[in-house]
CSV table of C-alpha atoms in Angstrom, one decimal:
chain,number,residue,atom,x,y,z
A,56,MET,CA,-10.3,-16.7,26.0
A,57,ASN,CA,-12.6,-19.2,24.1
A,58,ASN,CA,-13.3,-19.1,20.4
A,59,GLN,CA,-16.7,-17.5,20.7
A,60,THR,CA,-15.3,-14.6,22.7
A,61,ILE,CA,-12.5,-14.1,20.2
A,62,ASP,CA,-15.0,-14.0,17.3
A,63,GLN,CA,-17.3,-11.6,19.2
A,64,ARG,CA,-14.4,-9.2,20.0
A,65,ILE,CA,-13.2,-9.2,16.4
A,66,LEU,CA,-16.6,-8.4,15.0
A,67,GLN,CA,-17.2,-5.7,17.5
A,68,TYR,CA,-13.8,-4.1,16.7
A,69,LEU,CA,-14.2,-4.2,12.9
A,70,ASN,CA,-17.8,-3.0,13.2
A,71,GLU,CA,-16.7,-0.1,15.5
A,72,GLU,CA,-19.0,-1.3,18.3
A,73,MET,CA,-16.3,-0.8,21.0
A,74,SER,CA,-15.5,2.2,23.1
A,75,SER,CA,-12.2,3.9,22.6
A,76,GLU,CA,-10.8,2.1,25.7
A,77,GLU,CA,-12.0,-1.3,24.5
A,78,MET,CA,-10.4,-0.6,21.1
A,79,ASP,CA,-7.1,0.3,22.7
A,80,GLN,CA,-7.2,-2.9,24.8
A,81,PHE,CA,-8.0,-5.0,21.8
A,82,GLU,CA,-5.1,-3.6,19.8
A,83,GLN,CA,-2.8,-4.3,22.7
A,84,ASP,CA,-4.1,-7.9,22.9
A,85,LEU,CA,-3.4,-8.4,19.2
A,86,ASN,CA,0.3,-8.1,20.0
A,87,THR,CA,0.2,-10.6,22.9
A,88,ASN,CA,-2.4,-13.1,22.0
A,89,PRO,CA,-1.4,-15.4,19.0
A,90,ASP,CA,-4.9,-16.9,18.7
A,91,LEU,CA,-6.6,-13.5,18.6
A,92,LYS,CA,-4.0,-12.3,16.0
A,93,GLU,CA,-4.6,-15.3,13.8
A,94,ALA,CA,-8.3,-14.9,14.0
A,95,PHE,CA,-8.1,-11.2,13.2
A,96,ASN,CA,-5.9,-11.8,10.2
A,97,ALA,CA,-8.2,-14.4,8.8
A,98,GLU,CA,-11.3,-12.2,9.3
A,99,VAL,CA,-9.7,-9.2,7.6
A,100,VAL,CA,-8.5,-11.3,4.7
A,101,MET,CA,-12.0,-12.7,4.2
A,102,ARG,CA,-13.7,-9.3,4.3
A,103,TYR,CA,-11.3,-8.0,1.7
A,104,THR,CA,-11.8,-11.0,-0.5
A,105,LEU,CA,-15.6,-10.8,-0.3
A,106,LEU,CA,-15.4,-7.1,-1.3
A,107,GLN,CA,-14.0,-8.3,-4.6
A,108,MET,CA,-16.7,-10.9,-5.2
A,109,GLY,CA,-20.2,-10.4,-6.7
A,110,GLU,CA,-23.3,-10.7,-4.5
A,111,GLU,CA,-23.9,-14.3,-5.7
A,112,GLU,CA,-20.4,-15.4,-5.0
A,113,LYS,CA,-20.4,-13.6,-1.6
A,114,THR,CA,-23.5,-15.4,-0.5
A,115,LEU,CA,-22.1,-18.8,-1.7
A,116,GLN,CA,-18.8,-18.1,0.1
A,117,ARG,CA,-20.6,-17.4,3.4
A,118,GLN,CA,-22.8,-20.6,3.0
A,119,ILE,CA,-19.7,-22.7,2.4
A,120,GLN,CA,-17.9,-21.3,5.4
A,121,GLU,CA,-20.9,-21.8,7.7
A,122,THR,CA,-21.8,-25.3,6.6
A,123,GLN,CA,-18.4,-27.1,6.3
A,124,ILE,CA,-17.7,-29.2,9.4
A,125,SER,CA,-14.7,-30.7,11.1
A,126,ASN,CA,-15.3,-33.8,13.4
A,127,LYS,CA,-18.8,-33.1,14.9
A,128,LYS,CA,-19.0,-29.3,14.9
A,129,ILE,CA,-18.8,-26.4,12.6
A,130,ARG,CA,-15.4,-24.8,12.5
A,131,PRO,CA,-15.2,-21.2,13.7
A,132,ILE,CA,-15.1,-18.7,10.9
A,133,TRP,CA,-11.5,-17.7,11.9
A,134,ARG,CA,-10.2,-21.2,11.6
A,135,HIS,CA,-11.9,-22.1,8.4
A,136,PRO,CA,-9.7,-23.0,5.3
A,137,TYR,CA,-11.3,-20.4,2.9
A,138,SER,CA,-12.5,-21.6,-0.4
A,139,ILE,CA,-11.7,-18.7,-2.8
A,140,PRO,CA,-12.7,-19.0,-6.4
A,141,GLY,CA,-9.7,-19.2,-8.6
A,142,LEU,CA,-6.0,-19.8,-8.0
A,143,ALA,CA,-5.1,-16.1,-8.3
A,144,ALA,CA,-7.5,-15.1,-5.6
A,145,SER,CA,-6.1,-17.9,-3.3
A,146,VAL,CA,-2.5,-16.7,-3.8
A,147,ALA,CA,-3.6,-13.1,-3.2
A,148,CYS,CA,-5.3,-14.2,0.0
A,149,LEU,CA,-2.1,-15.8,1.3
A,150,PHE,CA,-0.1,-12.6,0.7
A,151,LEU,CA,-2.7,-10.4,2.3
A,152,ILE,CA,-2.3,-12.2,5.7
A,153,TYR,CA,0.9,-10.3,6.0
A,154,LEU,CA,-0.5,-7.0,4.9
A,155,VAL,CA,-3.5,-6.3,7.2
A,156,PHE,CA,-2.1,-4.1,10.0
A,157,PRO,CA,-2.2,-0.3,10.2
A,158,GLN,CA,0.8,1.9,9.5
A,159,GLU,CA,1.0,3.1,13.1
A,160,ASP,CA,1.8,-0.5,14.2
A,161,HIS,CA,4.3,-1.2,11.5
A,162,GLY,CA,7.3,-0.3,13.6
A,163,ALA,CA,10.7,1.3,13.1
A,164,GLN,CA,11.8,-1.2,10.4
A,165,LEU,CA,9.0,-0.2,8.1
A,166,GLU,CA,9.6,3.5,8.7
A,167,GLN,CA,13.3,3.0,7.7
A,168,LEU,CA,12.2,1.2,4.5
A,169,LEU,CA,9.8,4.0,3.6
A,170,ALA,CA,12.6,6.5,4.3
A,171,GLN,CA,14.7,4.7,1.7
A,172,ILE,CA,12.1,5.7,-0.9
A,173,GLU,CA,12.5,9.4,0.0
A,174,ASN,CA,16.2,9.1,-0.4
A,175,ALA,CA,16.2,7.0,-3.6
A,176,PRO,CA,18.7,8.3,-6.1
A,177,PHE,CA,16.4,8.4,-9.1
A,178,GLN,CA,18.1,9.4,-12.3
A,179,HIS,CA,16.8,11.4,-15.2
A,180,THR,CA,18.0,11.7,-18.8
A,181,TYR,CA,18.3,15.4,-19.2
A,182,SER,CA,21.8,16.8,-19.6
A,183,ASN,CA,22.9,19.7,-17.4
A,184,THR,CA,24.8,21.0,-20.5
A,185,MET,CA,21.8,21.2,-22.8
A,186,GLY,CA,21.4,24.5,-24.7
A,187,GLN,CA,19.0,27.2,-23.8
A,188,GLN,CA,17.5,27.8,-27.3
A,189,ASP,CA,14.1,28.9,-25.9
A,190,SER,CA,12.2,29.4,-22.7
A,191,ARG,CA,11.1,25.8,-22.6
A,192,ASP,CA,14.7,24.5,-22.7
A,193,SER,CA,15.6,27.0,-20.0
A,194,LEU,CA,12.8,25.9,-17.8
A,195,VAL,CA,13.8,22.2,-18.2
A,196,LYS,CA,17.4,23.0,-17.3
A,197,VAL,CA,16.4,24.9,-14.2
A,198,ALA,CA,14.1,22.2,-12.9
A,199,TYR,CA,16.5,19.3,-13.4
A,200,ASP,CA,19.4,21.3,-12.1
A,201,LEU,CA,17.5,22.1,-8.9
A,202,TYR,CA,16.7,18.4,-8.5
A,203,ASP,CA,20.3,17.3,-9.1
A,204,GLN,CA,21.6,19.9,-6.6
A,205,LYS,CA,19.1,18.9,-3.9
A,206,ALA,CA,17.9,22.5,-3.8
A,207,PRO,CA,15.1,23.5,-1.4
A,208,LEU,CA,12.0,21.5,-2.3
A,209,LYS,CA,9.7,24.5,-2.6
A,210,SER,CA,11.8,25.8,-5.6
A,211,THR,CA,12.1,22.3,-7.2
A,212,ILE,CA,8.4,21.6,-6.9
A,213,GLN,CA,7.5,25.0,-8.4
A,214,ALA,CA,9.9,24.4,-11.4
A,215,PHE,CA,8.4,21.0,-12.1
A,216,GLN,CA,4.9,22.3,-11.7
A,217,ASP,CA,5.6,24.8,-14.4
A,218,LEU,CA,7.1,22.1,-16.6
A,219,HIS,CA,4.1,19.8,-16.0
A,220,GLU,CA,1.7,22.5,-16.9
A,221,LEU,CA,3.6,23.2,-20.1
A,222,GLU,CA,4.0,19.5,-21.1
A,223,PRO,CA,1.4,17.5,-19.2
A,224,ASP,CA,2.1,14.3,-21.2
A,225,ASN,CA,5.8,14.3,-20.4
A,226,LEU,CA,6.1,11.4,-17.9
A,227,SER,CA,9.6,12.5,-16.7
A,228,HIS,CA,8.3,15.9,-15.6
A,229,ARG,CA,5.3,14.2,-14.0
A,230,PHE,CA,7.4,11.6,-12.1
A,231,PHE,CA,9.9,14.1,-10.7
A,232,LEU,CA,7.2,16.5,-9.7
A,233,ALA,CA,5.4,13.6,-7.8
A,234,PHE,CA,8.7,12.5,-6.3
A,235,SER,CA,9.5,16.0,-5.1
A,236,LEU,CA,6.1,16.3,-3.6
A,237,TYR,CA,6.6,13.0,-1.8
A,238,LYS,CA,9.9,14.2,-0.4
A,239,ASP,CA,8.1,17.3,0.9
A,240,LYS,CA,5.5,15.1,2.6
A,241,GLN,CA,2.7,16.4,0.3
A,242,TYR,CA,1.3,12.9,-0.2
A,243,ASP,CA,-2.2,13.7,-1.6
A,244,PRO,CA,-0.9,15.6,-4.7
A,245,ALA,CA,1.9,13.0,-5.2
A,246,ILE,CA,-0.6,10.2,-5.2
A,247,ALA,CA,-2.8,12.0,-7.7
A,248,LEU,CA,0.1,12.2,-10.1
A,249,LEU,CA,1.3,8.6,-9.6
A,250,GLN,CA,-2.1,6.8,-9.8
A,251,ASP,CA,-3.3,5.5,-13.2
A,252,TRP,CA,0.2,5.6,-14.6
A,253,PRO,CA,0.2,4.4,-18.3
A,254,GLU,CA,0.9,0.7,-18.4
A,255,GLY,CA,4.3,-0.1,-19.8
A,256,ALA,CA,5.3,3.5,-20.0
A,257,ASP,CA,8.5,5.2,-18.9
A,258,TYR,CA,9.0,5.5,-15.1
A,259,GLU,CA,6.1,3.0,-14.4
A,260,GLU,CA,8.0,0.9,-11.9
A,261,ARG,CA,9.4,3.9,-10.1
A,262,ALA,CA,5.9,5.4,-10.0
A,263,GLU,CA,4.6,2.2,-8.4
A,264,TYR,CA,7.3,2.2,-5.8
A,265,VAL,CA,6.8,5.8,-4.7
A,266,LEU,CA,3.0,5.4,-4.8
A,267,VAL,CA,3.2,2.6,-2.3
A,268,GLY,CA,5.3,4.8,0.0
A,269,ALA,CA,3.0,7.8,-0.3
A,270,ILE,CA,-0.1,5.7,0.5
A,271,LEU,CA,1.4,4.0,3.5
A,272,LYS,CA,2.8,7.4,4.7
A,273,ARG,CA,-0.6,9.1,4.3
A,274,ASN,CA,-3.1,6.6,5.6
A,275,SER,CA,-3.1,4.3,8.7
A,276,SER,CA,-6.6,2.8,8.5
A,277,VAL,CA,-6.3,-0.9,8.2
A,278,LEU,CA,-9.4,-1.4,6.0
A,279,SER,CA,-9.3,1.7,3.9
A,280,ASP,CA,-9.4,1.5,0.1
A,281,ASP,CA,-6.1,3.3,-0.1
A,282,ILE,CA,-4.2,0.8,2.1
A,283,LEU,CA,-5.7,-2.2,0.2
A,284,GLN,CA,-4.6,-0.5,-3.0
A,285,ALA,CA,-1.0,-0.2,-1.7
A,286,LYS,CA,-1.0,-3.8,-0.6
A,287,SER,CA,-2.2,-5.0,-4.0
A,288,ILE,CA,0.6,-3.0,-5.7
A,289,LEU,CA,3.1,-4.7,-3.4
A,290,ILE,CA,1.7,-8.1,-4.3
A,291,GLU,CA,2.1,-7.4,-8.0
A,292,ILE,CA,5.7,-6.2,-7.5
A,293,THR,CA,6.8,-9.2,-5.4
A,294,ASN,CA,5.2,-11.5,-8.0
A,295,ASN,CA,7.5,-10.0,-10.7
A,296,PRO,CA,11.1,-10.9,-10.0
A,297,GLU,CA,12.2,-8.6,-12.9
A,298,HIS,CA,10.7,-5.5,-11.3
A,299,LEU,CA,13.2,-2.8,-10.4
A,300,PHE,CA,12.0,-2.7,-6.9
A,301,HIS,CA,11.2,-6.4,-6.3
A,302,LYS,CA,13.6,-6.6,-3.4
A,303,GLN,CA,12.4,-3.4,-1.7
A,304,ALA,CA,8.8,-4.4,-2.0
A,305,LYS,CA,9.5,-7.8,-0.4
A,306,GLU,CA,11.3,-6.1,2.4
A,307,ILE,CA,8.3,-3.8,3.0
A,308,MET,CA,5.9,-6.8,3.1
A,309,ASP,CA,8.2,-8.6,5.5
A,310,ALA,CA,8.3,-5.6,7.8
A,311,LEU,CA,4.5,-5.6,8.2
A,312,PRO,CA,3.3,-7.5,11.3
């Protein structure tokens, strides 16, 4: 398969110009053809990077890639050493090479890593011996007791929903409601609670970790905004060795093809 054919197939696949049979064959070829896989990685990374650039930068980037030469000919787009403005963008681009495949191709190892999120022994600070001075204290005790006792998720979720409605600014109630929803495979409401977590606030690192799992569990589209968001969170975590889940995030990244 020559370079022109590789480029043509990649563009047809990403632009959804293939039949379902052709798309299936293309995805099979990705696993057996190293040149095709390398080209596909590079094209997806470039498309993601260009989405983050303004129209002027986007035009300039294309011009650079199309005009730089090696020996006597223009290098194919998929072999070009991309010129990304700024060191941070370059580093992000390198990481994204390992994060461009859909969930359905991630394999058993990734599924095991995501299962670890569901089974994570997250601790809270509420005592099971706290007094029941009023209805609020009683509701708190019930919710966290249900969580500690691994009660049926339906009951736990209902108790935390009641708490969250009573005290919407309480980040502990919000996190354990989201985590219970995640365990119950209700990924959409879990993501809604975990997104836009206050920076530097309690449970922030736990929220980021569970959010990554919820997005990867919910969505398998390689170029979706959700998947790109999950990958950007993973990059931030792995770039911070002090993060509580630095090791787990790196393992998830390594498990991606």
